[in-house]
Coordinates of C-alpha atoms and ligand atoms in Angstrom, one line a residue:
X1 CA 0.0 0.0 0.0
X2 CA 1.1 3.1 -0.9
X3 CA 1.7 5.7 2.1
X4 CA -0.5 8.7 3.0
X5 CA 0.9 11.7 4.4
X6 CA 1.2 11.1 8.0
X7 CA -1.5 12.6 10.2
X8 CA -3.9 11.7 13.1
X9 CA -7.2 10.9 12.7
X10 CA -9.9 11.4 15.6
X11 CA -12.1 8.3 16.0
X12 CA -15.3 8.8 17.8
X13 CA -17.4 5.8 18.2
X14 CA -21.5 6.7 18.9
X15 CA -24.1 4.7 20.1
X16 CA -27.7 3.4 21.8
X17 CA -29.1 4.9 24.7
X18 CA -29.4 1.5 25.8
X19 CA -26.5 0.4 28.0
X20 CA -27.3 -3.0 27.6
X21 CA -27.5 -2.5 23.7
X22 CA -24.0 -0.6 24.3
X23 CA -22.6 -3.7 26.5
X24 CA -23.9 -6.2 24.1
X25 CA -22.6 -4.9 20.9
X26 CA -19.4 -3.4 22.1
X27 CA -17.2 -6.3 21.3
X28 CA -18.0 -5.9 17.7
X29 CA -17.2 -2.2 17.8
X30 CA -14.4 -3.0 19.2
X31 CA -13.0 -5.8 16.8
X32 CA -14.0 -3.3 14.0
X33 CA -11.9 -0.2 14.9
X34 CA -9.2 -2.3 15.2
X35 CA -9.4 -3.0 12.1
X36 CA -9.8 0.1 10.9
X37 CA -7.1 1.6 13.2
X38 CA -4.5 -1.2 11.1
X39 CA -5.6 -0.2 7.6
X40 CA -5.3 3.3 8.8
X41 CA -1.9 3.0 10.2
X42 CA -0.8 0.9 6.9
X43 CA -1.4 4.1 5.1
X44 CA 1.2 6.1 7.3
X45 CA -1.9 7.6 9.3
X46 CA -2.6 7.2 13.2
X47 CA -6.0 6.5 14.7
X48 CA -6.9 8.2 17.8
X49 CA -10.1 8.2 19.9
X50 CA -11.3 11.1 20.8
X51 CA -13.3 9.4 23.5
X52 CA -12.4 6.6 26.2
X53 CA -13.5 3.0 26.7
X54 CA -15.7 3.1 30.3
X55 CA -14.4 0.2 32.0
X56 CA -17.6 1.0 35.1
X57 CA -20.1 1.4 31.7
X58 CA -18.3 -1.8 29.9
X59 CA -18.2 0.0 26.6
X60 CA -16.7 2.9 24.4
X61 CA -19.8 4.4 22.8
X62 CA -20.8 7.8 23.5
X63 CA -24.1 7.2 24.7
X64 CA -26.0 11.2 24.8
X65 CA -26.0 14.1 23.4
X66 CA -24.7 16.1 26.6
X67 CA -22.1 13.4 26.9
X68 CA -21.7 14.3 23.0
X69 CA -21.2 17.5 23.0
X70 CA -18.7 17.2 26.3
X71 CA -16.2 14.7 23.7
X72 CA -16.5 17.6 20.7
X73 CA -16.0 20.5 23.1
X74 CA -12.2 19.3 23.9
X75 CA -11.8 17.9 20.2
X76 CA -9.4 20.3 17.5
X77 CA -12.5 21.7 15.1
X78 CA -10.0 21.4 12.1
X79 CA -9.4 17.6 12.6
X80 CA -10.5 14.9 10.0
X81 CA -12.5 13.1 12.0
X82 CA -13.8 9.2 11.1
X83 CA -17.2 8.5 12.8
X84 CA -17.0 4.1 12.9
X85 CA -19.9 2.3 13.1
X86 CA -21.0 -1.5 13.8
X87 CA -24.1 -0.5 15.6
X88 CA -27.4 0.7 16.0
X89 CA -26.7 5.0 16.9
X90 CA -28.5 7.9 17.8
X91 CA -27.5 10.7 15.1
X92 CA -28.3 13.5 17.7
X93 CA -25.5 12.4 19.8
X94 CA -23.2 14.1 17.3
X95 CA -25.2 16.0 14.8
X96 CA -24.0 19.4 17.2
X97 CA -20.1 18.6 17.0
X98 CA -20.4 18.3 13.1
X99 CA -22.3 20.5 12.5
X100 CA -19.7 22.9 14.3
X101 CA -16.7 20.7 13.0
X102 CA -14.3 22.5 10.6
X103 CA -12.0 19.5 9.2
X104 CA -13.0 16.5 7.3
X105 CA -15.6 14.1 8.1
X106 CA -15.7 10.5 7.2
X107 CA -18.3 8.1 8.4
X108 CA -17.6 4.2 7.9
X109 CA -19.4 1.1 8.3
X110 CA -18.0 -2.4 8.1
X111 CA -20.5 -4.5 5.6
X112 CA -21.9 -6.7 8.7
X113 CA -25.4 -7.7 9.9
X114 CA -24.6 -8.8 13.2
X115 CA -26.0 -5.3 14.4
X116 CA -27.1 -2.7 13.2
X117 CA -24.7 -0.8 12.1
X118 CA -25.2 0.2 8.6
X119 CA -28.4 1.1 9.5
X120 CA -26.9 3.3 12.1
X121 CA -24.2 5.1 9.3
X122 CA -27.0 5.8 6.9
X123 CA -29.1 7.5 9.8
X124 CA -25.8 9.5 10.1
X125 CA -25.5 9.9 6.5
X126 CA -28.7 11.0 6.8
X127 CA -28.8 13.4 8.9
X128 CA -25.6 14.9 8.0
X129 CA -27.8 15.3 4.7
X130 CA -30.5 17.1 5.8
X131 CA -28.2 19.6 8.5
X132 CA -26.3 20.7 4.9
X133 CA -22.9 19.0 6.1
X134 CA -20.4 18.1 3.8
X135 CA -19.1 14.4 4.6
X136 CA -17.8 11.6 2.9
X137 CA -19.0 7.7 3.4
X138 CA -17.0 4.6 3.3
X139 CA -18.0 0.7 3.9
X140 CA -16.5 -2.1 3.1
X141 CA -16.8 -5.9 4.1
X142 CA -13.1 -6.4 5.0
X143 CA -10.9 -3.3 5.7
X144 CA -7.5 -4.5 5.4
X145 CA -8.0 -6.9 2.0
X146 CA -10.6 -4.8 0.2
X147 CA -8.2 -2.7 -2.3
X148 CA -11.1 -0.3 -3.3
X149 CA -11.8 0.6 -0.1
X150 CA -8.8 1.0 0.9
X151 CA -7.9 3.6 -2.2
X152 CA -10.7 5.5 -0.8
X153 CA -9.8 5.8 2.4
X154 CA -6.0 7.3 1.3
X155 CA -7.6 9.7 -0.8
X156 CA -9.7 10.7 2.0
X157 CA -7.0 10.9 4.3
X158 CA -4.9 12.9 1.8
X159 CA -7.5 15.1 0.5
X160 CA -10.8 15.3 3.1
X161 CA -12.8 14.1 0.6
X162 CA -13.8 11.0 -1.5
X163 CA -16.9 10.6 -3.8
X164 CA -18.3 7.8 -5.3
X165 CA -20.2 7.3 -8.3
X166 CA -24.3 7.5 -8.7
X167 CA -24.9 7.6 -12.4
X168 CA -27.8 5.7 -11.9
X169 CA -30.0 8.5 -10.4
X170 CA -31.8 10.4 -13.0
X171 CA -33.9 13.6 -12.2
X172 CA -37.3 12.7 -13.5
X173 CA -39.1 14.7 -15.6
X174 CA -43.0 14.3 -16.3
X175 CA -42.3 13.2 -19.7
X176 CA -41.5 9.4 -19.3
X177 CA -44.7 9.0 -16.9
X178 CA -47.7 7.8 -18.9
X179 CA -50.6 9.3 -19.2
X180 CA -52.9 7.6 -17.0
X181 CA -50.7 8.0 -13.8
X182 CA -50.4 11.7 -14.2
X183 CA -54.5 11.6 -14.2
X184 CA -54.3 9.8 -10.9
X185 CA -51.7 11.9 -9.5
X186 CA -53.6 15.1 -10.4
X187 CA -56.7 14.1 -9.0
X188 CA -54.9 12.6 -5.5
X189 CA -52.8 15.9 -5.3
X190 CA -56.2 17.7 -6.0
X191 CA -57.9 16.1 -3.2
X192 CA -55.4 16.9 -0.5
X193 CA -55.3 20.3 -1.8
X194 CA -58.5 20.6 -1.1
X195 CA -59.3 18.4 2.0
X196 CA -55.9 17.9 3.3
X197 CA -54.4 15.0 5.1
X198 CA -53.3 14.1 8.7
X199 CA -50.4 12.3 10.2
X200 CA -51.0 11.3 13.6
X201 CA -47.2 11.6 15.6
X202 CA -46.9 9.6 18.5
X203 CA -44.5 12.0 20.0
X204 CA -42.0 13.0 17.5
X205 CA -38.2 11.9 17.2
X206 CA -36.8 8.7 17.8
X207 CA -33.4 7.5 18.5
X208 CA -31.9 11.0 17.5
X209 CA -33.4 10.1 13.8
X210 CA -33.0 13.8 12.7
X211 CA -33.6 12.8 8.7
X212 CA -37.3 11.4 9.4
X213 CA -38.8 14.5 10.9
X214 CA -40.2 16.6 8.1
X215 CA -39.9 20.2 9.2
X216 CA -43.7 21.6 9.4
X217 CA -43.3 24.0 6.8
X218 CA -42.1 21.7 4.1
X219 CA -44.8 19.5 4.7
X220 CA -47.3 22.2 4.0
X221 CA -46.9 21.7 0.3
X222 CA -48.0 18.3 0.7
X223 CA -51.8 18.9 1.9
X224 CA -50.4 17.1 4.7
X225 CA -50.4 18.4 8.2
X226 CA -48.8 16.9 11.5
X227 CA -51.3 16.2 14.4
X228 CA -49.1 16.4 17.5
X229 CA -50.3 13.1 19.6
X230 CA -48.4 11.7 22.5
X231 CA -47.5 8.4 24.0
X232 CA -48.8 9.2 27.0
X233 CA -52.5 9.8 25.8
X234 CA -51.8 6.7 24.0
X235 CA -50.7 4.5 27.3
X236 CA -53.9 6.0 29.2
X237 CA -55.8 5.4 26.3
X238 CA -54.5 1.9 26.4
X239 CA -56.0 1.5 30.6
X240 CA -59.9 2.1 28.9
X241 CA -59.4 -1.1 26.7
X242 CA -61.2 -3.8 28.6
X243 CA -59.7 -7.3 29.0
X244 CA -62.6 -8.5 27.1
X245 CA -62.1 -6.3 24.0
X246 CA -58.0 -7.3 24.6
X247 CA -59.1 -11.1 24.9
X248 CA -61.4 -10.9 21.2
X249 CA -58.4 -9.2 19.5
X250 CA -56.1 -12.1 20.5
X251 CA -58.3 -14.3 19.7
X252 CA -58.9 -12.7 16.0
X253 CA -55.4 -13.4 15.5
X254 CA -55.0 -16.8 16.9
X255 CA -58.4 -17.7 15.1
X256 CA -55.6 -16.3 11.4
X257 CA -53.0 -19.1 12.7
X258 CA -50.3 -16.9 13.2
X259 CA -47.2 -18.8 15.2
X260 CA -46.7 -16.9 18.5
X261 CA -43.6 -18.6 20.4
X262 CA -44.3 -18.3 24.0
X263 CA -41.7 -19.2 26.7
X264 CA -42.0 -18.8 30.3
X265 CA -40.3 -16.0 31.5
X266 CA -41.7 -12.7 30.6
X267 CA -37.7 -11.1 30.7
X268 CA -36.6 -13.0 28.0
X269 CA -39.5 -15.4 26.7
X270 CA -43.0 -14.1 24.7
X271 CA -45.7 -14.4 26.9
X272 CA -49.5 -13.9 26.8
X273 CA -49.7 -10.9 29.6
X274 CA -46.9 -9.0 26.6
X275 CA -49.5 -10.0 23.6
X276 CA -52.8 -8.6 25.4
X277 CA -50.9 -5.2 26.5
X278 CA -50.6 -5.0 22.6
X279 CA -53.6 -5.5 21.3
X280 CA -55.0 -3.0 23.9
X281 CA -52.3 -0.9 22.3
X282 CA -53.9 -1.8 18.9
X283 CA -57.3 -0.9 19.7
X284 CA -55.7 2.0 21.5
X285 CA -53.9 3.8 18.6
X286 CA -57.3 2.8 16.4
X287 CA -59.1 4.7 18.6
X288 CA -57.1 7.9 19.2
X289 CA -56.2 7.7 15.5
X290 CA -59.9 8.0 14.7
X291 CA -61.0 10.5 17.3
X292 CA -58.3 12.9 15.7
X293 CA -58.9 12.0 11.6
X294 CA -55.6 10.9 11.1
X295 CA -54.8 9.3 7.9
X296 CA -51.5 7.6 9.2
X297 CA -50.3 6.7 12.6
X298 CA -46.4 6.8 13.7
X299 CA -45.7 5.3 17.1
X300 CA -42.4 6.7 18.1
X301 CA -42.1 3.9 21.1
X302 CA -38.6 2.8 21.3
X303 CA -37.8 5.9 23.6
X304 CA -40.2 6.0 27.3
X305 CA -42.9 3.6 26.5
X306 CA -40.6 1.2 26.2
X307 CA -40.0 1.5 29.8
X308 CA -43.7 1.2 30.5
X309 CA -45.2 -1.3 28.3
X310 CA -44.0 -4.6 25.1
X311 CA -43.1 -3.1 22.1
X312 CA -45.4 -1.8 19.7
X313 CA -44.7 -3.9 16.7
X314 CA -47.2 -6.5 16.1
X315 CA -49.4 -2.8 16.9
X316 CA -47.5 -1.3 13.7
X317 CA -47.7 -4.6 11.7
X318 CA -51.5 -5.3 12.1
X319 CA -52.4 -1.5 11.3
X320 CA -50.4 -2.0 8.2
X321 CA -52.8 -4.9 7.3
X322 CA -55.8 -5.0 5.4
X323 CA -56.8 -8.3 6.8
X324 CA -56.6 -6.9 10.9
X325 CA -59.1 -7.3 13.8
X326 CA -61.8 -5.1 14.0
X327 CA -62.2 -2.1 16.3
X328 CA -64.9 0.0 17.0
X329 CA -65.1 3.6 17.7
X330 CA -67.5 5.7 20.5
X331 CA -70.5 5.3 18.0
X332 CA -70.0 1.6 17.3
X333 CA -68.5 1.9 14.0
X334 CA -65.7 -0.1 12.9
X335 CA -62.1 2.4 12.0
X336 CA -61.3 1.8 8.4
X337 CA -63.1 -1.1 7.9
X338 CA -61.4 -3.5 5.5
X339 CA -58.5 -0.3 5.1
X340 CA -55.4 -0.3 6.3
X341 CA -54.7 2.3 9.0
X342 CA -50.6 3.4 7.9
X343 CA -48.6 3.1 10.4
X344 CA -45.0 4.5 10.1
X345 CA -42.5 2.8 12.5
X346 CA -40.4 5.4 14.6
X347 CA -42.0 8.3 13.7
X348 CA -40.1 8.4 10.5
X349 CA -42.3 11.0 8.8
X350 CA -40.6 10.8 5.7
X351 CA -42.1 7.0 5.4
X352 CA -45.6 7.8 7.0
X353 CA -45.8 10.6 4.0
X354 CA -45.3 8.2 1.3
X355 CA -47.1 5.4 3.3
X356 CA -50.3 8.2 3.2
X357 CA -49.6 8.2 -0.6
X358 CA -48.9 5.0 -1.6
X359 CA -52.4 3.9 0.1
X360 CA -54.1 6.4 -2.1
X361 CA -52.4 5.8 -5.0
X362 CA -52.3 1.6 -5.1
X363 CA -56.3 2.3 -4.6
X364 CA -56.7 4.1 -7.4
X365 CA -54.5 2.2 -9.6
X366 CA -56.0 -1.3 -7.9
X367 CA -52.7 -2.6 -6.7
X368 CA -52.2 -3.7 -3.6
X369 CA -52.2 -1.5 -0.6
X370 CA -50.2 -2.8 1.9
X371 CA -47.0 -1.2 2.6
X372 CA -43.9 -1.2 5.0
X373 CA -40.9 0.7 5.9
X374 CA -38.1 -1.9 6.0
X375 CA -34.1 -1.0 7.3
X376 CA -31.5 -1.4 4.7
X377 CA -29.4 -3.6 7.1
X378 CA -27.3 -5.7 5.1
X379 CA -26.7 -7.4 1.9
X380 CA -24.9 -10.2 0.7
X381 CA -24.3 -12.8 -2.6
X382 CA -26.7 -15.8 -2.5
X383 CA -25.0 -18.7 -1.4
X384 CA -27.7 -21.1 -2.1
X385 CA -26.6 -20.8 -6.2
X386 CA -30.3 -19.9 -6.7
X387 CA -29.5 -16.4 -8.5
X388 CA -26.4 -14.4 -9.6
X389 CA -27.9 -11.3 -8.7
X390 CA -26.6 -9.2 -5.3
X391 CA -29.6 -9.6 -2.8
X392 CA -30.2 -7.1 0.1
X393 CA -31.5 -8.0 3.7
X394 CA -34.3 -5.4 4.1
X395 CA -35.2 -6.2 7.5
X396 CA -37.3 -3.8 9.9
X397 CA -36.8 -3.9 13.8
X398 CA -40.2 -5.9 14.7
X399 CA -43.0 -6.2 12.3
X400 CA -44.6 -5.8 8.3
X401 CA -47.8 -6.4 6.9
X402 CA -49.1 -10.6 6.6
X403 CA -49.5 -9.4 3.0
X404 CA -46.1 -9.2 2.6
X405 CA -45.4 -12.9 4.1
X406 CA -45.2 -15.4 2.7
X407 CA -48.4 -17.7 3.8
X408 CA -50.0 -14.6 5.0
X409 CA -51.1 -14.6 8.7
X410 CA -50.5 -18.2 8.9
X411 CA -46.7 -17.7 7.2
X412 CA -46.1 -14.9 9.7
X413 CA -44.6 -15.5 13.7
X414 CA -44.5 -14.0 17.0
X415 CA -41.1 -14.1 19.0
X416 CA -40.6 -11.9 21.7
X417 CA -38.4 -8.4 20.9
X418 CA -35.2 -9.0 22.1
X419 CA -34.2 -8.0 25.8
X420 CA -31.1 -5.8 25.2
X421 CA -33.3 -3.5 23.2
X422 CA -37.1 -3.9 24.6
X423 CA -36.9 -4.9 28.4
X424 CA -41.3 -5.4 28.3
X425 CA -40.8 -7.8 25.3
X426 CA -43.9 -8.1 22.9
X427 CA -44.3 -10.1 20.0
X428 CA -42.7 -9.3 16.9
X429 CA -44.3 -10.1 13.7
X430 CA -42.1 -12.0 11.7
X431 CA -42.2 -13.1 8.3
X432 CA -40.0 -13.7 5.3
X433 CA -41.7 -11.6 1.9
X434 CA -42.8 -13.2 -0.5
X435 CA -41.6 -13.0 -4.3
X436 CA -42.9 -10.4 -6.5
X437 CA -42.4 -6.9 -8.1
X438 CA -42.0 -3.8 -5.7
X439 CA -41.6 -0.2 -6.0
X440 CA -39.2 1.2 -3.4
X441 CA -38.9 5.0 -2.1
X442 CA -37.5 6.9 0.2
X443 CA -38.7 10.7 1.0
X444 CA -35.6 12.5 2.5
X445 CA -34.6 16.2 2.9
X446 CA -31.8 18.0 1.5
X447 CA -30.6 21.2 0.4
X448 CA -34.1 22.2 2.8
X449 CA -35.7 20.9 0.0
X450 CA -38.6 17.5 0.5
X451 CA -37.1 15.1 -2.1
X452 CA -38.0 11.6 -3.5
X453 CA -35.9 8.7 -4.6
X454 CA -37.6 5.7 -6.3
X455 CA -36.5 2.8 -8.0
X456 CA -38.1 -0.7 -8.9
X457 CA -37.0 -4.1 -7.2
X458 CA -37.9 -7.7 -7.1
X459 CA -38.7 -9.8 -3.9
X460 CA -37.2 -13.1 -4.4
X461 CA -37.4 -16.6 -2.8
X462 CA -34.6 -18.4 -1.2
X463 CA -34.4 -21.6 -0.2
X464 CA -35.0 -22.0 3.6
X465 CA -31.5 -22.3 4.7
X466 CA -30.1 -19.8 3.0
X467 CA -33.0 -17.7 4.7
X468 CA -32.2 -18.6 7.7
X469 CA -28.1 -17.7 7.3
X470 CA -29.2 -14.5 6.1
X471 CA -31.5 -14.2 9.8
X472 CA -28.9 -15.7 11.9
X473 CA -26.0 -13.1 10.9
X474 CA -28.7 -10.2 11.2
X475 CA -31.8 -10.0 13.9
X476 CA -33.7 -13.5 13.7
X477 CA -37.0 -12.3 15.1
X478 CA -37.5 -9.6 12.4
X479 CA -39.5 -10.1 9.4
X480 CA -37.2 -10.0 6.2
X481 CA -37.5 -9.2 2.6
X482 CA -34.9 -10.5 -0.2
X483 CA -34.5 -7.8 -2.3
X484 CA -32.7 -7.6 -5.7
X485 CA -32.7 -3.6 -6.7
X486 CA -32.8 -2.8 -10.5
X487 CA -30.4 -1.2 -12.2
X488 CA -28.7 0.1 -8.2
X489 CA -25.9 -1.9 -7.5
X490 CA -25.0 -2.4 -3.8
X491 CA -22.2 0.3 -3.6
X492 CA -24.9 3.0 -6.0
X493 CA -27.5 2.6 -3.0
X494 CA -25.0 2.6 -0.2
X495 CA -23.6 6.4 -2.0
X496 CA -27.1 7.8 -2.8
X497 CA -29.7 6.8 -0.4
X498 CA -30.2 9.5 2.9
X499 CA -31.5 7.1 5.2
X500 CA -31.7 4.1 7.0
X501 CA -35.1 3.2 6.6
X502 CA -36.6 2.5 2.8
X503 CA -40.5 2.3 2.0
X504 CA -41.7 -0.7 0.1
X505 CA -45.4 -1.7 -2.0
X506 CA -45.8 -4.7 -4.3
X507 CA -47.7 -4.7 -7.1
X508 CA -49.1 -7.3 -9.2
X509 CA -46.6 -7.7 -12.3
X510 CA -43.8 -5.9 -13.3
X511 CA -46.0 -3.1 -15.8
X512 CA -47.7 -2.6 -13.1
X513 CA -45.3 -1.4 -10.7
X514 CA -43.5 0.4 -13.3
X515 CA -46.9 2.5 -13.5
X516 CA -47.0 2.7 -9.8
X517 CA -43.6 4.4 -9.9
X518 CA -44.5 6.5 -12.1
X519 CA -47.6 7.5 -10.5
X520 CA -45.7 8.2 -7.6
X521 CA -43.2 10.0 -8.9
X522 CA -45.7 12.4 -10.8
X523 CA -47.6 12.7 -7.3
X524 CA -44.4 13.4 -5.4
X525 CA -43.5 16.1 -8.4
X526 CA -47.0 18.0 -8.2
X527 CA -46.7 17.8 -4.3
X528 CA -43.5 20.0 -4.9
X529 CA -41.2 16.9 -4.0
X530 CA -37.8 17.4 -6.1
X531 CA -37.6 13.7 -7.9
X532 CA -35.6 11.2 -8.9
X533 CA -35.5 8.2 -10.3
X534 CA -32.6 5.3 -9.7
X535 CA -31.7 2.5 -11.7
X536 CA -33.8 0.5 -14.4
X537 CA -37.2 -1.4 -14.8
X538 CA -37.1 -5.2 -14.6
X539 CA -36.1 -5.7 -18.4
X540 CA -32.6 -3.1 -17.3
X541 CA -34.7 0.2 -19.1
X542 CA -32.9 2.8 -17.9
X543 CA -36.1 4.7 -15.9
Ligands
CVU601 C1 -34.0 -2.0 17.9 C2 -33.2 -1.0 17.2 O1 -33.1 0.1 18.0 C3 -33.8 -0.7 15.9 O2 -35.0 -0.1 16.0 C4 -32.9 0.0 14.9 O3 -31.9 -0.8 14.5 C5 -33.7 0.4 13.7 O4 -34.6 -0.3 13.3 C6 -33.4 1.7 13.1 O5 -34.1 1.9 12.0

């Protein structure tokens, strides 16, 4: 390797609020700055952390913003700085110190799904994005063999910067969208014009996710307006459910044959006491969702309630649903009956925006309505020799439609969140999505400017042990989606997308979706979204 001028680089490590998410995941952190440290020093550079290991907290994260902003306070504004992540991290720990920070900033993933970490960098990524500062991204499977990566990094550490290459996003332009879809856009962006739209907001922010909260005044373009809801109406709401009513939504769903996987003990184990707390929740969020005409729900949970009650996902996954239990309102009548109610997962506004679209849309255009946010966690080749194609693990933290599973409710499980992240458990709901043609989005904001990404995608099926490798190196009790991107390869969506989380819809065959993209795009465009579209259709049309 060739040698880079010699220099010291800060490295500050950021993490969960959770100390046991921080204790369980440090060793990984750990084995991966390492690494990093030796390919850094291999190109005549020297790591050095601008924060300590805590022997008494039993890891090296920074785990606030206050304990943020004490590590970037004594930090030289003009170093480069490399932000490492294997884990799951909250972006407003550091947002403040680089938003102040003068010198280079680089933040770098290792390609792993043991946690998530990826995830974490393209929050980061994300919300560097949307605070308007400059950064540069690496990744790379294995630091010290991977040549690319490592060319990157010396030009990084020689120059501050390093781009990478994203010919495959195109600005779209009403001209390639047919002429139907622009009908059904214009009406759709006619009607919440006129009538407007709500999204119900659970109390908003979650895990320092800066990117997914869509600043009030960019939304108003949108005919879509934020009703300001909070958890704790939501857990009192929760104490008027009767056991009965609990007790006939359980029942729904057992009466669907979905698999829940009870074990004894309530700290580690599913058990029937978590499940009824949730479907009060269900009936819950129904109801206060009603009562205020929202149009989509986001539940931001993983921050207070999570101390007070199991985790909100089969809640998220069911209102997602067509097929879900029934809940009445004050008068007796049944919310949304046969509709889904969207439900964005973690208050990410960007997704509960084109959730509230994509429902109106996929009605107009008859395709189906069920849609999810997944995370972009991972990726990896098949190693089941079943396709040649690059497939992504889109994998959310807890739950997706049954529409989306394979077998529907009777495909779909229950395991109980994990402990180190959701000490009152609650069932997850689990499936593996089944094969067919998707649209995929993401709504993100830069430049202060609501913008859109789309591209199209195929679900594909593996065979089951393959699946399960793919489960076993990421977060087993999540439902997962194998997703081969058209025309975007791995290292294209790693450079361009500004988020961690990415909004999924099927649609019956492949003209179909392409006319769902469209649609959306056109709807996005009149909305005053800023567009673009990435990759190819499924025949490799550029879009
Ligand atoms: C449980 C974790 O906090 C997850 O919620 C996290 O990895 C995400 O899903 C982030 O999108």
């Amino acid at each position: 390797m060739a040698k880079a001028k010699q220099k010291t680089v800060l490295l500050v490590a950021n993490g969960d609020l959770r100390l046991s998410a921080n204790q369980n995941c440090w060793a990984k952190q750990d084995e991966m700055e390492k690494e990093l440290a030796s390919v850094v020093a291999e190109l005549g550079a020297k790591i050095k952390r601008a924060h300590p290991y805590k022997p008494d907290e039993k890891h090296g994260f920074i785990a606030s913003q206050r304990e943020g902003m004490d590590v970037f306070a004594k930090i030289d504004r003009k170093a480069p700085i490399i932000i490492a992540e294997a884990v799951w991290q909250y972006s407003h720990h550091l947002l403040h110190g680089l938003i102040s920070h003068q010198g280079p900033i680089l933040t770098v993933a290792n390609w792993s799904g043991t946690w998530p970490g990826l995830v974490g960098m393209l929050n980061l990524n994300g919300s560097l994005t949307k605070a308007s500062v400059k950064y540069s991204t690496l990744w790379s499977e294995n630091f010290g063999s991977d040549k690319s990566f490592q060319k990157k990094l010396r030009k990084w550490l020689e120059t501050g910067e390093v781009t990478h290459r994203t010919g495959h996003v195109k600005k779209y332009k009403s001209k390639s969208a047919p002429a139907k879809t622009k009908k059904v856009a214009a009406k759709i962006a006619a009607d919440l014009d006129k009538n407007k739209a709500i999204m119900g907001v659970f109390d908003e922010f979650c895990m320092g996710m800066y990117n997914a909260a869509i600043p009030d005044e960019l939304l108003f373009q949108t005919g879509v307006f934020k009703e300001q809801l909070s958890q704790s109406a939501l857990f009192a709401e929760m104490q008027t459910v009767t056991q009965k009513e609990a007790e006939e939504v359980y029942g729904w769903i057992k009466k669907k044959g979905f698999n829940f996987h009870f074990g004894r003990n309530g700290k580690t184990g599913l058990i029937k006491a978590q499940v009824i707390e949730q479907c009060k929740m269900y009936i819950a969020a129904c109801r206060i969702g009603d009562r205020f005409g929202c149009d989509a729900i986001g539940i931001q949970y993983q921050q207070g309630l999570k101390d007070l009650c199991p985790a909100s996902d089969l809640v998220e996954g069911m209102l997602n649903s067509t097929d879900r239990p029934p809940v009445k309102n004050a008068e007796g009548k049944i919310i949304l009956k046969g509709e889904t109610f969207p439900h964005f997962n973690e208050v990410d506004e960007c997704c509960g925006l084109d959730a509230l679209l994509t429902k109106r849309l996929h009605t107009a255009l008859k395709q189906p309505v069920e849609t999810t946010l997944h995370d972009i966690r991972w990726g990896d080749w098949d190693q089941s020799g079943t396709t040649k194609d690059y497939v992504w693990v889109f994998l959310i933290s807890g739950s997706a439609p049954v529409e989306h599973h394979v077998g529907g409710w009777k495909g779909s499980h229950g395991y109980r969140q994990p402990a180190m992240y959701f000490p009152k458990g609650g069932s997850t709901l689990h499936g593996i999505a089944k094969p067919g043609e998707i649209v995929w989005s993401r709504i993100f904001i830069e430049d202060g400017k609501l913008k859109m990404d789309l591209g199209r995608a195929k679900v594909i099926e593996l065979p089951k042990e393959e699946t399960e490798r793919r489960l076993n190196e990421t977060t087993p009790q999540w439902p997962i989606m194998h997703a081969v991107t058209y025309g975007v390869s791995r290292d294209q969506m790693m450079a361009r997308h500004k988020a961690n989380h990415i909004n999924v819809a099927y649609a019956h065959s492949a003209k179909d979706a392409d006319k769902c993209l469209y649609a959306k795009a056109e709807l996005a465009k009149q909305l005053g979204m800023e567009v673009s579209l990435c990759g190819t259709d499924a025949k490799g049309k550029l879009l």
